[in-house]
Amino acid sequence: MIVNPQEFNYRVTIGILVVAIVAFAAYGFTSYSTLKSDKDFLVQEKRHLHNELSEIINRFDALNSENLSLKSQLDSTSYKVRVTNFAINKLEANAVFNKVAQNELKFLKVQKRSLENREDSLIKASKQIEEEKQEVIKQLSFEKAEKRHALLEKMELKKKVDKASLISANSFKAIAFKINSSDKTTQTFKAKDAEHIELCFVIAENLIAPQGTKNLYIQIIDPENNIVADKGAVNFGDESLIFSESRKVNYSNEVLDVCLTIPGDEAFKSGNYYINVFENNRHLGGTELELN
């Protein structure tokens, strides 16, 4: 069998070219599949990381703190999250830059984890500050209520002390009498015979009342609502008191008997006479006298 060398070489060359083309095509297909897979992975990772950072941004926007230092940290970290998210959006997943993109994505993932840790720390700090704030508000409210209660108790005690320190009077008794020719007094129940009214009463013992001079005023109202033996009026601020007689007594915290005689300035009328006793403008008590 005769073989043409030129034809043989040609066939060998063709075979080699076919094998090379097939190998190159297989390599190209494999490289394309690998690149496409890497690109899909990068796109998926980019989308996933973008979503996670968007959630972090939303959580930061929801955080609110009145603490200036913490607020500054929140704003700074929130800014870093937004910058990182922007970098992810700009990240290209082209086949030419897959290696660079993968490295950049790894860096962004690390930065994202750091931001998440920072977020957890800031959230805990924010919650702690809010709890401390509420505790302070609660404590202040409690102290305010305690002070108010103590003030009310003090005011109530002062009222009781003030009231207890006032003098009081009792055992009021009034009689009408006339003076006969021998200067003897004779009690009478007849208006036509009456010339004077005598009033007696007792100022009670009070150990906490202030000692000293007490100004007493006697007011006698006749059956026609006129003041008997009108001595004029004494003023106490916006109030005035018309009185029939006045007396200054020296009080020393002990029982004090007081008697006064009020002469009629005109003939007594038949009927009821109302007799009141005042310390300044404060009513101590009184009694009633009936004349026929």
CSV table of C-alpha atoms in Angstrom, one decimal:
chain,number,residue,atom,x,y,z
A,1,MET,CA,0.0,0.0,0.0
A,2,ILE,CA,1.4,3.4,-1.1
A,3,VAL,CA,0.8,6.4,1.3
A,4,ASN,CA,1.2,9.9,0.0
A,5,PRO,CA,3.2,11.7,2.7
A,6,GLN,CA,1.7,15.1,1.8
A,7,GLU,CA,-1.8,13.8,2.2
A,8,PHE,CA,-1.0,12.0,5.5
A,9,ASN,CA,0.5,15.2,7.0
A,10,TYR,CA,-2.6,17.1,5.9
A,11,ARG,CA,-4.9,14.7,7.7
A,12,VAL,CA,-2.8,14.8,10.9
A,13,THR,CA,-2.9,18.5,10.9
A,14,ILE,CA,-6.7,18.5,10.4
A,15,GLY,CA,-7.0,16.1,13.3
A,16,ILE,CA,-4.9,18.1,15.6
A,17,LEU,CA,-6.9,21.2,14.7
A,18,VAL,CA,-10.2,19.4,15.4
A,19,VAL,CA,-9.0,18.2,18.7
A,20,ALA,CA,-7.7,21.7,19.6
A,21,ILE,CA,-11.0,23.3,18.6
A,22,VAL,CA,-13.0,20.8,20.7
A,23,ALA,CA,-10.7,21.3,23.7
A,24,PHE,CA,-10.8,25.1,23.4
A,25,ALA,CA,-14.6,25.0,23.0
A,26,ALA,CA,-14.9,22.8,26.1
A,27,TYR,CA,-12.6,25.1,28.1
A,28,GLY,CA,-14.5,28.1,26.9
A,29,PHE,CA,-17.8,26.6,27.9
A,30,THR,CA,-16.4,25.6,31.3
A,31,SER,CA,-15.0,29.1,31.8
A,32,TYR,CA,-18.2,30.7,30.8
A,33,SER,CA,-20.2,28.5,33.1
A,34,THR,CA,-17.8,29.3,36.0
A,35,LEU,CA,-17.9,33.0,35.3
A,36,LYS,CA,-21.7,33.0,35.0
A,37,SER,CA,-22.0,31.0,38.3
A,38,ASP,CA,-19.6,33.5,40.0
A,39,LYS,CA,-21.6,36.4,38.6
A,40,ASP,CA,-24.9,34.9,39.8
A,41,PHE,CA,-23.4,34.3,43.2
A,42,LEU,CA,-22.1,37.8,43.5
A,43,VAL,CA,-25.5,39.2,42.4
A,44,GLN,CA,-27.3,37.1,44.9
A,45,GLU,CA,-24.8,38.0,47.7
A,46,LYS,CA,-25.1,41.7,46.8
A,47,ARG,CA,-28.9,41.6,46.9
A,48,HIS,CA,-28.9,39.7,50.3
A,49,LEU,CA,-26.3,42.1,51.8
A,50,HIS,CA,-28.2,45.1,50.5
A,51,ASN,CA,-31.4,43.9,52.1
A,52,GLU,CA,-29.8,43.3,55.4
A,53,LEU,CA,-28.2,46.7,55.5
A,54,SER,CA,-31.5,48.3,54.5
A,55,GLU,CA,-33.1,46.6,57.5
A,56,ILE,CA,-30.3,48.0,59.7
A,57,ILE,CA,-30.9,51.5,58.3
A,58,ASN,CA,-34.6,51.2,59.1
A,59,ARG,CA,-33.8,50.1,62.7
A,60,PHE,CA,-31.4,53.0,63.2
A,61,ASP,CA,-34.1,55.4,61.9
A,62,ALA,CA,-36.5,54.0,64.5
A,63,LEU,CA,-34.0,54.6,67.3
A,64,ASN,CA,-34.4,57.8,69.2
A,65,SER,CA,-32.3,59.0,72.1
A,66,GLU,CA,-32.2,62.3,74.0
A,67,ASN,CA,-28.7,61.5,75.2
A,68,LEU,CA,-26.4,63.7,73.1
A,69,SER,CA,-23.4,61.4,73.3
A,70,LEU,CA,-25.5,58.3,72.3
A,71,LYS,CA,-27.3,60.3,69.6
A,72,SER,CA,-23.9,61.3,68.0
A,73,GLN,CA,-22.8,57.6,68.0
A,74,LEU,CA,-26.1,56.6,66.4
A,75,ASP,CA,-25.8,59.2,63.7
A,76,SER,CA,-22.2,58.3,63.0
A,77,THR,CA,-22.9,54.5,62.8
A,78,SER,CA,-26.0,55.1,60.7
A,79,TYR,CA,-23.9,57.1,58.2
A,80,LYS,CA,-21.4,54.3,57.9
A,81,VAL,CA,-24.2,51.8,57.2
A,82,ARG,CA,-25.6,54.0,54.5
A,83,VAL,CA,-22.1,54.4,52.9
A,84,THR,CA,-21.6,50.7,53.0
A,85,ASN,CA,-25.0,50.1,51.4
A,86,PHE,CA,-24.2,52.6,48.7
A,87,ALA,CA,-20.9,50.8,48.0
A,88,ILE,CA,-22.8,47.6,47.5
A,89,ASN,CA,-25.2,49.2,45.1
A,90,LYS,CA,-22.2,50.4,43.0
A,91,LEU,CA,-20.4,47.1,43.1
A,92,GLU,CA,-20.3,45.6,39.6
A,93,ALA,CA,-20.5,41.9,39.1
A,94,ASN,CA,-18.8,41.8,35.6
A,95,ALA,CA,-16.8,38.7,34.8
A,96,VAL,CA,-13.7,40.8,34.3
A,97,PHE,CA,-13.8,42.1,37.8
A,98,ASN,CA,-15.1,39.0,39.6
A,99,LYS,CA,-12.0,38.5,41.7
A,100,VAL,CA,-12.0,42.1,42.8
A,101,ALA,CA,-15.7,42.0,43.4
A,102,GLN,CA,-15.4,39.0,45.5
A,103,ASN,CA,-12.8,40.6,47.7
A,104,GLU,CA,-14.8,43.8,48.0
A,105,LEU,CA,-17.9,41.8,48.9
A,106,LYS,CA,-16.0,39.9,51.6
A,107,PHE,CA,-14.8,43.3,53.0
A,108,LEU,CA,-18.3,44.7,53.0
A,109,LYS,CA,-19.6,41.6,54.8
A,110,VAL,CA,-17.1,42.0,57.5
A,111,GLN,CA,-18.0,45.7,57.7
A,112,LYS,CA,-21.7,44.7,57.9
A,113,ARG,CA,-21.1,42.3,60.8
A,114,SER,CA,-19.2,45.1,62.6
A,115,LEU,CA,-22.1,47.5,62.0
A,116,GLU,CA,-24.5,44.9,63.3
A,117,ASN,CA,-22.5,44.5,66.5
A,118,ARG,CA,-22.3,48.2,66.8
A,119,GLU,CA,-26.1,48.4,66.3
A,120,ASP,CA,-26.7,45.8,69.1
A,121,SER,CA,-24.4,47.8,71.4
A,122,LEU,CA,-26.1,51.1,70.7
A,123,ILE,CA,-29.6,49.6,71.1
A,124,LYS,CA,-28.6,48.1,74.5
A,125,ALA,CA,-27.1,51.5,75.5
A,126,SER,CA,-30.3,53.3,74.3
A,127,LYS,CA,-32.5,50.9,76.2
A,128,GLN,CA,-30.4,51.2,79.3
A,129,ILE,CA,-30.5,55.0,79.1
A,130,GLU,CA,-34.3,55.0,78.6
A,131,GLU,CA,-34.7,52.6,81.6
A,132,GLU,CA,-32.5,54.9,83.7
A,133,LYS,CA,-34.5,57.9,82.6
A,134,GLN,CA,-37.8,56.2,83.5
A,135,GLU,CA,-36.4,55.2,86.8
A,136,VAL,CA,-35.3,58.8,87.5
A,137,ILE,CA,-38.7,60.1,86.5
A,138,LYS,CA,-40.4,57.5,88.8
A,139,GLN,CA,-38.0,58.4,91.6
A,140,LEU,CA,-38.7,62.1,91.1
A,141,SER,CA,-42.4,61.6,91.0
A,142,PHE,CA,-42.2,59.5,94.2
A,143,GLU,CA,-40.1,62.2,95.9
A,144,LYS,CA,-42.4,64.9,94.7
A,145,ALA,CA,-45.4,63.0,96.1
A,146,GLU,CA,-43.6,62.4,99.4
A,147,LYS,CA,-42.7,66.1,99.7
A,148,ARG,CA,-46.2,67.1,98.8
A,149,HIS,CA,-47.6,64.6,101.4
A,150,ALA,CA,-45.1,65.9,104.0
A,151,LEU,CA,-46.0,69.5,103.2
A,152,LEU,CA,-49.7,68.8,103.5
A,153,GLU,CA,-49.1,67.0,106.9
A,154,LYS,CA,-47.0,70.0,108.0
A,155,MET,CA,-49.8,72.4,106.9
A,156,GLU,CA,-52.4,70.3,108.6
A,157,LEU,CA,-50.3,70.1,111.8
A,158,LYS,CA,-49.8,73.9,111.7
A,159,LYS,CA,-53.5,74.4,111.4
A,160,LYS,CA,-54.1,72.2,114.4
A,161,VAL,CA,-51.3,73.9,116.4
A,162,ASP,CA,-52.7,77.4,115.4
A,163,LYS,CA,-56.2,76.3,116.4
A,164,ALA,CA,-55.0,74.7,119.6
A,165,SER,CA,-53.0,77.8,120.5
A,166,LEU,CA,-56.1,80.1,120.5
A,167,ILE,CA,-57.8,80.9,123.7
A,168,SER,CA,-61.3,79.7,124.3
A,169,ALA,CA,-64.1,80.7,126.7
A,170,ASN,CA,-67.0,78.9,128.4
A,171,SER,CA,-69.6,79.2,131.2
A,172,PHE,CA,-71.2,82.4,129.9
A,173,LYS,CA,-73.8,83.9,132.2
A,174,ALA,CA,-75.6,87.3,132.0
A,175,ILE,CA,-78.0,89.0,134.4
A,176,ALA,CA,-79.8,92.3,134.5
A,177,PHE,CA,-79.7,94.2,137.8
A,178,LYS,CA,-80.5,97.6,139.3
A,179,ILE,CA,-78.8,99.6,142.0
A,180,ASN,CA,-81.0,100.7,145.0
A,181,SER,CA,-80.7,103.8,147.1
A,182,SER,CA,-78.2,102.1,149.4
A,183,ASP,CA,-75.9,101.2,146.4
A,184,LYS,CA,-76.9,97.5,146.6
A,185,THR,CA,-77.3,95.5,143.4
A,186,THR,CA,-80.5,93.6,142.9
A,187,GLN,CA,-81.0,91.1,140.0
A,188,THR,CA,-84.2,91.8,138.0
A,189,PHE,CA,-86.0,90.1,135.2
A,190,LYS,CA,-88.1,93.1,134.4
A,191,ALA,CA,-87.0,95.4,131.6
A,192,LYS,CA,-88.4,98.5,133.3
A,193,ASP,CA,-86.3,97.9,136.4
A,194,ALA,CA,-83.1,96.9,134.6
A,195,GLU,CA,-80.3,99.4,134.6
A,196,HIS,CA,-77.2,97.3,133.9
A,197,ILE,CA,-76.2,93.9,132.4
A,198,GLU,CA,-73.5,91.9,134.0
A,199,LEU,CA,-71.7,89.3,132.0
A,200,CYS,CA,-69.3,86.7,133.4
A,201,PHE,CA,-67.4,83.9,131.7
A,202,VAL,CA,-64.3,81.8,132.0
A,203,ILE,CA,-61.2,81.8,129.7
A,204,ALA,CA,-60.0,78.2,129.7
A,205,GLU,CA,-56.5,77.0,130.5
A,206,ASN,CA,-54.3,76.6,127.4
A,207,LEU,CA,-50.6,75.8,127.9
A,208,ILE,CA,-49.6,76.5,124.3
A,209,ALA,CA,-51.5,79.7,123.8
A,210,PRO,CA,-49.4,82.8,123.6
A,211,GLN,CA,-49.3,84.7,126.9
A,212,GLY,CA,-50.0,88.4,127.3
A,213,THR,CA,-52.7,90.9,126.7
A,214,LYS,CA,-55.9,89.8,125.1
A,215,ASN,CA,-58.4,92.3,123.6
A,216,LEU,CA,-62.0,91.3,124.4
A,217,TYR,CA,-65.1,92.9,122.9
A,218,ILE,CA,-68.6,92.5,124.2
A,219,GLN,CA,-71.6,93.0,121.8
A,220,ILE,CA,-75.2,93.2,123.2
A,221,ILE,CA,-78.0,93.1,120.7
A,222,ASP,CA,-81.5,94.2,121.9
A,223,PRO,CA,-84.9,92.8,120.8
A,224,GLU,CA,-84.9,95.4,118.0
A,225,ASN,CA,-81.5,94.4,116.7
A,226,ASN,CA,-79.8,97.6,117.9
A,227,ILE,CA,-76.5,97.6,119.8
A,228,VAL,CA,-76.9,98.3,123.5
A,229,ALA,CA,-74.5,101.0,124.7
A,230,ASP,CA,-72.9,101.4,121.3
A,231,LYS,CA,-69.2,102.3,121.7
A,232,GLY,CA,-68.6,102.5,117.9
A,233,ALA,CA,-66.7,100.0,115.7
A,234,VAL,CA,-63.3,98.5,115.6
A,235,ASN,CA,-61.8,97.5,112.2
A,236,PHE,CA,-60.0,94.2,111.5
A,237,GLY,CA,-58.9,94.4,107.8
A,238,ASP,CA,-62.0,94.4,105.7
A,239,GLU,CA,-64.2,93.5,108.7
A,240,SER,CA,-65.6,95.8,111.4
A,241,LEU,CA,-67.1,95.0,114.8
A,242,ILE,CA,-69.6,97.2,116.6
A,243,PHE,CA,-69.3,96.6,120.3
A,244,SER,CA,-70.9,97.5,123.6
A,245,GLU,CA,-67.9,97.2,125.8
A,246,SER,CA,-64.2,96.3,125.6
A,247,ARG,CA,-61.7,94.9,128.0
A,248,LYS,CA,-58.0,94.1,128.0
A,249,VAL,CA,-57.0,91.0,130.1
A,250,ASN,CA,-53.6,89.6,130.9
A,251,TYR,CA,-53.6,85.9,130.0
A,252,SER,CA,-50.9,83.6,131.5
A,253,ASN,CA,-52.1,80.2,130.2
A,254,GLU,CA,-54.2,79.6,133.3
A,255,VAL,CA,-58.0,79.7,133.9
A,256,LEU,CA,-59.1,83.3,134.0
A,257,ASP,CA,-62.5,84.5,135.3
A,258,VAL,CA,-63.8,87.6,133.6
A,259,CYS,CA,-66.8,89.8,134.6
A,260,LEU,CA,-68.0,93.0,133.0
A,261,THR,CA,-70.8,95.4,133.7
A,262,ILE,CA,-72.4,97.2,130.8
A,263,PRO,CA,-74.8,100.1,131.7
A,264,GLY,CA,-77.8,100.7,129.5
A,265,ASP,CA,-77.6,103.9,127.6
A,266,GLU,CA,-81.4,104.0,127.5
A,267,ALA,CA,-84.4,102.1,129.0
A,268,PHE,CA,-84.3,98.4,128.4
A,269,LYS,CA,-87.0,96.9,126.3
A,270,SER,CA,-88.9,93.7,126.9
A,271,GLY,CA,-87.6,90.7,124.9
A,272,ASN,CA,-84.5,88.7,124.3
A,273,TYR,CA,-81.0,90.1,124.4
A,274,TYR,CA,-78.1,88.3,122.5
A,275,ILE,CA,-74.7,88.8,124.1
A,276,ASN,CA,-71.5,87.9,122.2
A,277,VAL,CA,-67.9,87.8,123.2
A,278,PHE,CA,-65.0,88.3,120.8
A,279,GLU,CA,-61.2,88.1,121.0
A,280,ASN,CA,-60.5,90.7,118.4
A,281,ASN,CA,-62.8,89.7,115.5
A,282,ARG,CA,-62.9,86.0,116.5
A,283,HIS,CA,-66.1,84.9,118.2
A,284,LEU,CA,-65.5,83.1,121.5
A,285,GLY,CA,-69.1,82.4,122.4
A,286,GLY,CA,-72.1,84.1,124.1
A,287,THR,CA,-75.3,83.7,125.9
A,288,GLU,CA,-78.9,85.1,125.9
A,289,LEU,CA,-80.9,87.1,128.4
A,290,GLU,CA,-84.6,87.5,128.5
A,291,LEU,CA,-86.3,90.5,130.1
A,292,ASN,CA,-90.1,90.7,130.7
